[in-house]
Coordinates of C-alpha atoms in Angstrom, one line a residue:
M808 CA -34.9 -13.8 4.8
P809 CA -36.7 -15.3 7.7
A810 CA -40.0 -13.6 8.9
S811 CA -38.4 -13.2 12.6
Q812 CA -36.0 -10.1 10.8
H813 CA -38.9 -8.2 10.6
Q814 CA -40.5 -8.6 14.6
N815 CA -37.1 -8.9 16.1
P816 CA -34.4 -7.5 13.6
K817 CA -30.7 -8.9 14.3
S818 CA -28.0 -6.9 13.9
D819 CA -25.4 -7.3 11.3
I820 CA -23.0 -9.3 13.6
E821 CA -25.7 -11.4 15.1
I822 CA -26.4 -12.4 11.7
S823 CA -22.7 -13.0 10.5
Q824 CA -21.9 -14.8 13.2
A825 CA -25.1 -17.4 13.5
A826 CA -24.8 -18.0 9.3
K827 CA -23.3 -21.3 8.6
K828 CA -19.7 -20.9 7.5
R829 CA -18.4 -23.1 4.4
R830 CA -14.9 -23.9 4.4
I831 CA -13.3 -21.9 1.3
L832 CA -11.2 -24.5 -0.1
D833 CA -14.5 -26.6 -0.6
V834 CA -16.3 -23.0 -2.1
A835 CA -13.1 -22.4 -4.6
K836 CA -13.3 -25.9 -5.7
E837 CA -16.9 -26.7 -6.3
K838 CA -18.1 -23.1 -7.3
L839 CA -15.0 -21.6 -9.4
G840 CA -13.2 -24.8 -10.2
I841 CA -10.2 -23.6 -8.5
A842 CA -8.1 -26.3 -6.9
P843 CA -6.4 -26.2 -3.4
E844 CA -2.6 -26.1 -4.3
N845 CA -3.5 -22.8 -6.1
L846 CA -5.0 -21.4 -2.7
D847 CA -2.9 -19.8 -0.2
P848 CA -5.1 -20.0 2.9
Y849 CA -5.4 -18.0 5.6
G850 CA -7.4 -19.6 8.0
H851 CA -10.9 -22.3 7.1
Y852 CA -12.9 -19.6 5.7
K853 CA -10.5 -17.2 3.4
A854 CA -7.6 -17.8 1.1
K855 CA -5.7 -16.4 -1.6
V856 CA -5.6 -16.6 -5.3
S857 CA -1.7 -17.8 -6.9
G858 CA -0.8 -15.2 -9.0
D859 CA 0.4 -18.1 -11.1
Y860 CA -3.1 -19.6 -11.5
I861 CA -4.4 -15.9 -12.6
K862 CA -1.9 -16.0 -15.0
S863 CA -2.6 -19.4 -16.5
L864 CA -6.2 -17.6 -17.2
K865 CA -5.3 -15.3 -19.4
D866 CA -6.4 -17.3 -22.6
K867 CA -9.8 -17.7 -21.9
K868 CA -12.9 -15.8 -22.6
N869 CA -13.5 -12.7 -20.8
G870 CA -16.7 -13.3 -18.1
K871 CA -19.5 -10.4 -18.4
L872 CA -18.6 -7.1 -15.5
I873 CA -21.3 -5.4 -14.0
L874 CA -19.6 -2.3 -12.1
V875 CA -21.5 -1.2 -9.2
S876 CA -20.7 2.2 -8.3
A877 CA -21.1 5.6 -7.0
I878 CA -24.4 4.7 -4.9
S879 CA -25.4 6.9 -2.1
P880 CA -26.3 4.5 0.8
T881 CA -30.2 4.8 2.7
P882 CA -30.6 5.7 5.9
A883 CA -30.6 1.7 6.4
G884 CA -27.0 1.0 4.9
E885 CA -28.4 -0.3 1.3
G886 CA -25.3 1.0 -0.9
K887 CA -23.0 -0.4 -2.5
T888 CA -21.6 -3.4 -1.3
T889 CA -25.3 -4.4 -0.3
T890 CA -26.5 -4.2 -3.6
T891 CA -23.3 -6.0 -5.2
V892 CA -23.5 -8.7 -2.7
G893 CA -27.5 -8.8 -3.5
L894 CA -26.9 -9.0 -6.9
T895 CA -24.0 -11.7 -7.1
D896 CA -26.6 -13.7 -4.8
A897 CA -29.2 -13.3 -7.2
L898 CA -27.3 -14.3 -10.5
N899 CA -26.1 -17.5 -8.3
H900 CA -30.0 -18.2 -7.6
I901 CA -30.7 -18.3 -11.2
G902 CA -28.1 -20.5 -12.1
K903 CA -25.3 -17.9 -13.5
K904 CA -21.6 -18.7 -12.1
A905 CA -21.3 -15.3 -10.7
M906 CA -18.9 -13.9 -8.2
L907 CA -18.1 -10.6 -6.8
C908 CA -14.9 -8.7 -6.1
L909 CA -15.0 -5.9 -3.4
R910 CA -12.0 -3.7 -2.4
E911 CA -10.7 -4.6 1.0
P912 CA -12.2 -2.2 3.9
S913 CA -10.4 0.4 5.8
L914 CA -10.3 -0.3 9.4
G915 CA -11.3 3.4 10.9
P916 CA -14.5 4.1 9.4
S917 CA -15.2 0.8 10.6
F918 CA -15.6 2.4 14.3
G919 CA -17.6 5.3 13.2
M920 CA -20.9 6.0 11.9
K921 CA -20.6 4.5 8.8
G922 CA -19.7 0.8 10.1
G923 CA -18.1 -1.8 8.4
A924 CA -17.9 -2.5 4.6
A925 CA -18.4 -6.1 4.4
G926 CA -22.5 -5.3 3.3
G927 CA -24.8 -5.6 5.8
G928 CA -28.2 -7.2 7.0
Y929 CA -28.5 -11.0 5.1
A930 CA -26.5 -9.1 2.1
Q931 CA -23.2 -9.5 3.8
V932 CA -19.8 -10.8 3.0
I933 CA -18.9 -13.4 5.9
P934 CA -16.9 -13.7 8.5
M935 CA -17.7 -9.9 8.9
E936 CA -15.6 -9.0 12.5
D937 CA -12.1 -10.4 10.8
I938 CA -12.9 -8.6 7.4
N939 CA -13.2 -5.6 8.9
L940 CA -10.4 -5.9 11.1
H941 CA -7.4 -7.5 10.3
F942 CA -8.1 -9.5 7.4
T943 CA -5.5 -11.5 5.5
G944 CA -3.1 -8.5 6.5
D945 CA -2.5 -6.6 4.1
F946 CA -3.3 -3.2 5.6
H947 CA -0.8 -3.6 8.1
A948 CA 2.3 -4.9 5.8
I949 CA 1.7 -1.8 3.8
T950 CA 1.4 0.5 6.8
S951 CA 5.1 -1.3 8.2
A952 CA 6.5 -0.6 4.6
H953 CA 5.4 3.0 4.9
N954 CA 6.4 3.8 7.8
L955 CA 9.5 2.0 7.4
L956 CA 10.4 4.8 4.9
S957 CA 9.6 7.4 7.2
A958 CA 11.8 5.9 9.8
L959 CA 14.8 6.3 7.4
I960 CA 14.5 9.6 6.1
D961 CA 14.6 11.1 9.5
N962 CA 17.1 8.7 10.7
H963 CA 19.0 9.9 7.4
I964 CA 18.8 13.7 8.6
Y965 CA 19.6 12.6 11.9
W966 CA 22.9 10.6 10.5
G967 CA 24.6 13.9 8.9
N968 CA 21.9 14.5 5.8
A969 CA 24.3 13.8 3.4
L970 CA 21.6 14.1 0.6
G971 CA 20.9 17.5 2.3
I972 CA 16.8 17.0 2.8
D973 CA 15.7 20.4 3.8
S974 CA 13.2 19.1 6.9
R975 CA 11.1 21.8 6.1
R976 CA 9.9 20.1 2.9
V977 CA 9.6 16.6 3.7
T978 CA 6.3 15.3 1.9
W979 CA 6.3 11.7 3.3
R980 CA 4.0 11.5 6.0
R981 CA 3.5 8.8 8.2
V982 CA 0.5 6.4 8.0
M983 CA -2.2 4.4 10.7
D984 CA -5.5 2.5 9.5
M985 CA -7.3 4.2 12.2
N986 CA -9.3 8.0 11.8
D987 CA -7.1 9.9 14.4
R988 CA -8.0 13.9 14.0
A989 CA -5.4 14.5 16.7
L990 CA -2.5 12.9 14.7
R991 CA -3.4 14.8 11.5
E992 CA -0.4 17.3 12.1
I993 CA 2.0 16.5 14.6
V994 CA 5.5 17.6 16.1
C995 CA 8.0 14.8 15.8
S996 CA 11.2 14.1 17.0
L997 CA 11.1 16.1 20.3
G998 CA 12.7 15.0 23.5
G999 CA 16.3 16.1 22.8
V1000 CA 19.4 15.0 20.7
A1001 CA 19.3 11.7 20.7
N1002 CA 15.7 12.0 19.2
G1003 CA 16.7 13.8 16.1
F1004 CA 15.8 17.3 14.6
P1005 CA 12.0 18.6 15.4
R1006 CA 9.8 19.2 12.5
E1007 CA 6.2 18.9 11.5
A1008 CA 4.8 16.0 10.4
G1009 CA 1.5 14.0 10.2
F1010 CA -0.3 10.9 9.8
D1011 CA -2.5 9.8 7.0
I1012 CA -4.8 6.8 6.6
T1013 CA -3.1 3.9 5.2
V1014 CA -5.5 3.6 2.3
A1015 CA -4.0 7.1 0.9
S1016 CA -0.6 5.8 1.2
E1017 CA 1.3 6.4 -1.9
V1018 CA 2.5 2.5 -1.3
M1019 CA -0.9 1.3 -1.4
A1020 CA -1.4 3.1 -4.8
I1021 CA 1.8 1.8 -6.1
F1022 CA 1.0 -1.6 -4.6
C1023 CA -2.6 -1.6 -6.4
L1024 CA -1.2 -0.7 -9.9
A1025 CA 2.0 -3.1 -10.0
N1026 CA 2.3 -5.3 -12.8
D1027 CA 4.7 -7.6 -11.3
L1028 CA 7.3 -7.6 -8.1
D1029 CA 9.8 -6.2 -10.6
D1030 CA 7.7 -3.3 -11.5
L1031 CA 6.8 -2.9 -8.0
K1032 CA 10.2 -2.4 -6.8
Q1033 CA 11.1 0.1 -9.9
R1034 CA 8.2 2.4 -8.7
L1035 CA 8.8 2.4 -4.9
G1036 CA 12.0 3.8 -6.1
K1037 CA 10.8 6.5 -7.6
I1038 CA 8.8 7.8 -4.6
I1039 CA 9.6 11.9 -3.8
V1040 CA 9.8 12.0 0.0
A1041 CA 11.5 15.2 0.2
Y1042 CA 13.4 18.2 -1.4
T1043 CA 16.2 20.1 -1.0
R1044 CA 16.7 23.8 0.3
D1045 CA 16.9 24.7 -3.7
R1046 CA 13.7 22.9 -4.6
K1047 CA 15.5 19.6 -6.0
P1048 CA 13.4 16.2 -5.5
I1049 CA 14.7 13.7 -3.0
C1050 CA 13.3 10.0 -4.0
S1051 CA 13.4 7.1 -2.0
R1052 CA 16.0 5.0 -4.0
R1053 CA 19.6 6.6 -4.6
R1054 CA 21.1 5.3 -8.1
S1055 CA 24.4 3.8 -7.8
R1056 CA 27.7 6.3 -7.5
R1057 CA 29.1 5.0 -11.1
T1058 CA 25.7 5.8 -12.9
W1059 CA 25.3 8.9 -11.5
C1060 CA 28.9 9.6 -12.5
R1061 CA 28.5 8.6 -15.8
R1062 CA 25.2 10.8 -16.0
W1063 CA 27.7 14.0 -15.2
K1064 CA 30.5 13.1 -17.4
A1065 CA 32.7 12.2 -14.5
P1066 CA 35.0 9.2 -13.8
P1067 CA 33.5 6.9 -11.6
P1068 CA 35.6 5.7 -8.4
S1069 CA 36.9 2.2 -9.8
S1070 CA 37.8 3.7 -13.1
T1071 CA 41.3 4.3 -14.4
A1072 CA 41.2 7.8 -14.3
A1073 CA 40.3 7.9 -11.0
R1074 CA 42.8 5.6 -9.8
S1075 CA 45.5 6.8 -11.8
P1076 CA 49.0 7.7 -9.8
T1077 CA 48.9 10.9 -11.3
S1078 CA 45.8 12.3 -10.6
P1079 CA 44.9 10.2 -7.6
T1080 CA 41.7 12.0 -6.2
A1081 CA 40.6 13.5 -9.6
A1082 CA 37.0 12.0 -9.0
T1083 CA 36.9 12.5 -5.3
R1084 CA 38.1 16.0 -6.1
W1085 CA 34.7 16.7 -8.8
L1086 CA 32.7 15.3 -6.6
R1087 CA 33.2 17.4 -3.9
R1088 CA 32.9 20.6 -6.2
R1089 CA 29.1 19.2 -7.0
P1090 CA 26.5 20.6 -4.8
R1091 CA 25.6 18.5 -1.9
S1092 CA 21.7 18.6 -3.3
S1093 CA 23.2 16.9 -6.5
L1094 CA 24.4 13.3 -5.0
P1095 CA 23.1 10.7 -6.3
I1096 CA 19.2 10.2 -6.2
T1097 CA 16.4 8.7 -8.4
W1098 CA 14.5 10.8 -10.9

């Protein structure tokens, strides 16, 4: 740290923008031994490591893990991130091969008293403004995926509500990556018949989305799809859960021991509508859903 920092201290953003950055491809190759073909660059100073490369390391010996957690920051903002960055810098300075792993910062707190989440002073990750604002776009992708399901729920209710969703018991709220108290509790679908059925709703911050939790815990793409399909989004009037993905009618009929629509029994000339009549006897809340 230069002596001038004590006489005329610079802000975090000034320190970040004055730093001489190195291209991420060079850093990855020289410090970590990761070849350029194993990286997915986002500009010159950010990149993602490919999943195939991570899988190729499974037989290598594990390194040592230091977990920095549960630190109350000082009034100057010295907390988990600054401590982690400083510790990693110190380990590299004494010749150790160290790297750090930080969570991606949420956009909302960045504009409040807390400030950014990329460290501070000379113990920060750069480019600081990119990391705190858009980064690689993952938060925006999670937000879009979450709100797509929200739109599908209201659209389903508008077009007949075949699943029998009780609009008072829709548990799937919308999300945005911003702390906006005015949107915590809202009434949506106002404006007349063309906009659907008004109901109470609200917004959570994106990092609180169940999609975000599933994305972090999924083992692979197939596991991700399966977990997303099991999200409970609402309940019927008789309190039965409705999930984001419905089972096929054949699977459902097999569960309830009814002839599927394409079976011989269903297509029999002597009973051409046997399956249809059976389906109509079932309560609407029992339409095919994933449990």
